[in-house]
Amino acid sequence: MDIAHFLFGVFGNATALFLFLAPTITFRRIVRRKSTEQFSGIPYVMTLLNCLLSAWYGLPFVSKNNILVSTINGTGSAIEIIYVLIFLLFAPKKEKAKIFGLFMLVLTVFAAVALVSLLAFHGNARKIFCGFAATIFSIIMYASPLSIMRMVIKTKSVEFMPFFLSLFVFLCGTSWFVFGLLGRDPFVAVPNGFGCGLGTMQLILYFIYHKKGEPEKPSAANGSVEMGQEKPLEGTKMANGNGALVEQV
């Protein structure tokens, strides 16, 4: 049981790392063009909050036997901070102010949760408090693909839902779901079970629509395994804009 728990945690780390690194193609484009263009910085800031809360929850003095949760989410936090800083460097003034304000709010919320958990709660009460906070934002992050799934059904095209990203969303959610079950930890199992279900739905949609609605020209968002990070241009049809997606453990 302990060996299986560890192995699923290691596999979860590997698949989650792929998801965290997926936006690097987008950010190479931002750096190369010295502009954030139509991309939104909100998903990266919100993913940062999820990573920070999950990394805190996995620490030994909060919950036992969850150090692998902390390692990947600590790594994810560092990666997301880099993304946010790059976005702030190249974003227009108005967008920069909005993302910076949200970034400060995220850090404030995390600091508040951490301080309250240390000063006001002990033992199992601390685990429950931090677990609920991490679970809520994990479910929110996993629910973000719903907009892109709705677009796939409406347009009958998977142009903005790459297969390998959908596959790794499924593998990541499944591995951490099993990890939570083996560790008897509902705060890990529940949100990732939700993610496993959504990943399965994405794969089903892909196999239904992948041969339909082939685009005539590649969109500006293509060339990236990341989906849904580009804001639709004003006046553009639904088929030419993206939804929003951030995978988290």
PDB file of C-alpha atoms in Angstrom, residues 79-200:
ATOM      1  CA  ILE A  79       6.899  28.237 -12.314  1.00  0.00           C
ATOM      2  CA  GLU A  80       3.656  30.244 -12.044  1.00  0.00           C
ATOM      3  CA  ILE A  81       5.465  33.156 -10.365  1.00  0.00           C
ATOM      4  CA  ILE A  82       7.867  33.261 -13.328  1.00  0.00           C
ATOM      5  CA  TYR A  83       4.908  33.294 -15.731  1.00  0.00           C
ATOM      6  CA  VAL A  84       3.211  36.117 -13.819  1.00  0.00           C
ATOM      7  CA  LEU A  85       6.398  38.226 -13.696  1.00  0.00           C
ATOM      8  CA  ILE A  86       6.962  37.784 -17.446  1.00  0.00           C
ATOM      9  CA  PHE A  87       3.342  38.731 -18.085  1.00  0.00           C
ATOM     10  CA  LEU A  88       3.686  41.857 -15.920  1.00  0.00           C
ATOM     11  CA  LEU A  89       6.856  42.823 -17.784  1.00  0.00           C
ATOM     12  CA  PHE A  90       5.224  42.819 -21.228  1.00  0.00           C
ATOM     13  CA  ALA A  91       1.554  43.591 -20.469  1.00  0.00           C
ATOM     14  CA  PRO A  92       0.022  46.984 -21.378  1.00  0.00           C
ATOM     15  CA  LYS A  93      -0.373  49.432 -18.516  1.00  0.00           C
ATOM     16  CA  LYS A  94      -4.064  48.755 -17.780  1.00  0.00           C
ATOM     17  CA  GLU A  95      -3.678  44.974 -17.899  1.00  0.00           C
ATOM     18  CA  LYS A  96      -0.492  45.194 -15.863  1.00  0.00           C
ATOM     19  CA  ALA A  97      -2.279  47.074 -13.072  1.00  0.00           C
ATOM     20  CA  LYS A  98      -5.115  44.514 -13.016  1.00  0.00           C
ATOM     21  CA  ILE A  99      -2.831  41.480 -12.903  1.00  0.00           C
ATOM     22  CA  PHE A 100      -0.522  43.059 -10.320  1.00  0.00           C
ATOM     23  CA  GLY A 101      -3.511  43.813  -8.079  1.00  0.00           C
ATOM     24  CA  LEU A 102      -4.747  40.226  -8.434  1.00  0.00           C
ATOM     25  CA  PHE A 103      -1.228  38.938  -7.753  1.00  0.00           C
ATOM     26  CA  MET A 104      -1.069  40.924  -4.507  1.00  0.00           C
ATOM     27  CA  LEU A 105      -4.530  39.637  -3.531  1.00  0.00           C
ATOM     28  CA  VAL A 106      -3.426  36.042  -4.101  1.00  0.00           C
ATOM     29  CA  LEU A 107      -0.341  36.496  -1.913  1.00  0.00           C
ATOM     30  CA  THR A 108      -2.488  38.139   0.767  1.00  0.00           C
ATOM     31  CA  VAL A 109      -5.043  35.309   0.743  1.00  0.00           C
ATOM     32  CA  PHE A 110      -2.314  32.680   0.990  1.00  0.00           C
ATOM     33  CA  ALA A 111      -0.550  34.521   3.808  1.00  0.00           C
ATOM     34  CA  ALA A 112      -3.849  34.831   5.699  1.00  0.00           C
ATOM     35  CA  VAL A 113      -4.634  31.113   5.334  1.00  0.00           C
ATOM     36  CA  ALA A 114      -1.115  30.142   6.418  1.00  0.00           C
ATOM     37  CA  LEU A 115      -1.098  32.453   9.454  1.00  0.00           C
ATOM     38  CA  VAL A 116      -4.588  31.481  10.604  1.00  0.00           C
ATOM     39  CA  SER A 117      -3.753  27.778  10.268  1.00  0.00           C
ATOM     40  CA  LEU A 118      -0.602  28.226  12.345  1.00  0.00           C
ATOM     41  CA  LEU A 119      -2.015  30.490  15.044  1.00  0.00           C
ATOM     42  CA  ALA A 120      -5.640  29.403  15.398  1.00  0.00           C
ATOM     43  CA  PHE A 121      -5.641  25.681  14.572  1.00  0.00           C
ATOM     44  CA  HIS A 122      -3.714  22.626  15.679  1.00  0.00           C
ATOM     45  CA  GLY A 123      -3.617  18.952  14.751  1.00  0.00           C
ATOM     46  CA  ASN A 124      -6.550  17.651  12.717  1.00  0.00           C
ATOM     47  CA  ALA A 125      -8.350  21.017  12.808  1.00  0.00           C
ATOM     48  CA  ARG A 126      -5.405  22.585  10.944  1.00  0.00           C
ATOM     49  CA  LYS A 127      -5.519  19.833   8.322  1.00  0.00           C
ATOM     50  CA  ILE A 128      -9.261  20.305   7.796  1.00  0.00           C
ATOM     51  CA  PHE A 129      -8.988  24.101   7.501  1.00  0.00           C
ATOM     52  CA  CYS A 130      -6.107  23.998   5.002  1.00  0.00           C
ATOM     53  CA  GLY A 131      -7.639  21.027   3.180  1.00  0.00           C
ATOM     54  CA  PHE A 132     -10.919  22.823   2.525  1.00  0.00           C
ATOM     55  CA  ALA A 133      -9.081  25.916   1.263  1.00  0.00           C
ATOM     56  CA  ALA A 134      -6.928  23.855  -1.120  1.00  0.00           C
ATOM     57  CA  THR A 135      -9.857  21.704  -2.296  1.00  0.00           C
ATOM     58  CA  ILE A 136     -12.063  24.670  -3.194  1.00  0.00           C
ATOM     59  CA  PHE A 137      -9.446  26.227  -5.476  1.00  0.00           C
ATOM     60  CA  SER A 138      -8.422  22.858  -6.940  1.00  0.00           C
ATOM     61  CA  ILE A 139     -12.007  22.229  -8.049  1.00  0.00           C
ATOM     62  CA  ILE A 140     -12.202  25.749  -9.502  1.00  0.00           C
ATOM     63  CA  MET A 141      -9.031  25.119 -11.497  1.00  0.00           C
ATOM     64  CA  TYR A 142     -10.234  21.744 -12.749  1.00  0.00           C
ATOM     65  CA  ALA A 143     -13.613  23.237 -13.712  1.00  0.00           C
ATOM     66  CA  SER A 144     -12.024  25.829 -16.014  1.00  0.00           C
ATOM     67  CA  PRO A 145     -11.987  23.494 -19.087  1.00  0.00           C
ATOM     68  CA  LEU A 146     -15.797  23.527 -19.113  1.00  0.00           C
ATOM     69  CA  SER A 147     -15.782  26.622 -21.346  1.00  0.00           C
ATOM     70  CA  ILE A 148     -13.493  25.034 -23.935  1.00  0.00           C
ATOM     71  CA  MET A 149     -15.519  21.803 -23.833  1.00  0.00           C
ATOM     72  CA  ARG A 150     -18.669  23.808 -24.506  1.00  0.00           C
ATOM     73  CA  MET A 151     -16.928  25.412 -27.486  1.00  0.00           C
ATOM     74  CA  VAL A 152     -15.915  21.997 -28.858  1.00  0.00           C
ATOM     75  CA  ILE A 153     -19.526  20.817 -28.725  1.00  0.00           C
ATOM     76  CA  LYS A 154     -20.812  24.029 -30.304  1.00  0.00           C
ATOM     77  CA  THR A 155     -18.250  24.234 -33.106  1.00  0.00           C
ATOM     78  CA  LYS A 156     -17.752  20.460 -33.531  1.00  0.00           C
ATOM     79  CA  SER A 157     -14.012  21.134 -33.672  1.00  0.00           C
ATOM     80  CA  VAL A 158     -11.141  20.255 -31.302  1.00  0.00           C
ATOM     81  CA  GLU A 159      -8.888  22.974 -32.724  1.00  0.00           C
ATOM     82  CA  PHE A 160      -8.475  24.545 -29.281  1.00  0.00           C
ATOM     83  CA  MET A 161      -8.394  21.295 -27.268  1.00  0.00           C
ATOM     84  CA  PRO A 162      -5.113  19.479 -28.070  1.00  0.00           C
ATOM     85  CA  PHE A 163      -5.115  15.719 -27.508  1.00  0.00           C
ATOM     86  CA  PHE A 164      -1.949  15.448 -25.437  1.00  0.00           C
ATOM     87  CA  LEU A 165      -3.005  18.210 -23.048  1.00  0.00           C
ATOM     88  CA  SER A 166      -6.371  16.491 -22.538  1.00  0.00           C
ATOM     89  CA  LEU A 167      -4.549  13.189 -22.018  1.00  0.00           C
ATOM     90  CA  PHE A 168      -2.267  14.622 -19.353  1.00  0.00           C
ATOM     91  CA  VAL A 169      -5.175  16.320 -17.587  1.00  0.00           C
ATOM     92  CA  PHE A 170      -6.748  12.846 -17.360  1.00  0.00           C
ATOM     93  CA  LEU A 171      -3.524  11.127 -16.247  1.00  0.00           C
ATOM     94  CA  CYS A 172      -2.726  13.815 -13.685  1.00  0.00           C
ATOM     95  CA  GLY A 173      -6.214  13.807 -12.171  1.00  0.00           C
ATOM     96  CA  THR A 174      -6.332   9.995 -12.107  1.00  0.00           C
ATOM     97  CA  SER A 175      -2.925   9.530 -10.477  1.00  0.00           C
ATOM     98  CA  TRP A 176      -3.628  12.051  -7.710  1.00  0.00           C
ATOM     99  CA  PHE A 177      -7.144  10.644  -7.242  1.00  0.00           C
ATOM    100  CA  VAL A 178      -5.673   7.175  -6.602  1.00  0.00           C
ATOM    101  CA  PHE A 179      -2.949   8.742  -4.441  1.00  0.00           C
ATOM    102  CA  GLY A 180      -5.652  10.341  -2.297  1.00  0.00           C
ATOM    103  CA  LEU A 181      -7.636   7.094  -2.072  1.00  0.00           C
ATOM    104  CA  LEU A 182      -4.582   5.076  -1.032  1.00  0.00           C
ATOM    105  CA  GLY A 183      -3.679   7.722   1.541  1.00  0.00           C
ATOM    106  CA  ARG A 184      -7.309   7.961   2.699  1.00  0.00           C
ATOM    107  CA  ASP A 185      -7.185  11.711   2.193  1.00  0.00           C
ATOM    108  CA  PRO A 186     -10.459  13.175   0.841  1.00  0.00           C
ATOM    109  CA  PHE A 187      -8.839  16.598   0.353  1.00  0.00           C
ATOM    110  CA  VAL A 188      -6.584  15.064  -2.297  1.00  0.00           C
ATOM    111  CA  ALA A 189      -8.985  12.448  -3.678  1.00  0.00           C
ATOM    112  CA  VAL A 190     -12.133  14.574  -4.146  1.00  0.00           C
ATOM    113  CA  PRO A 191     -10.812  17.454  -6.302  1.00  0.00           C
ATOM    114  CA  ASN A 192      -8.641  15.124  -8.367  1.00  0.00           C
ATOM    115  CA  GLY A 193     -11.503  12.681  -8.835  1.00  0.00           C
ATOM    116  CA  PHE A 194     -13.370  15.667 -10.262  1.00  0.00           C
ATOM    117  CA  GLY A 195     -10.367  16.370 -12.513  1.00  0.00           C
ATOM    118  CA  CYS A 196     -10.211  12.725 -13.591  1.00  0.00           C
ATOM    119  CA  GLY A 197     -13.866  12.890 -14.643  1.00  0.00           C
ATOM    120  CA  LEU A 198     -13.370  16.095 -16.610  1.00  0.00           C
ATOM    121  CA  GLY A 199     -10.253  14.681 -18.264  1.00  0.00           C
ATOM    122  CA  THR A 200     -12.271  11.637 -19.330  1.00  0.00           C
TER     123      THR A 200
END
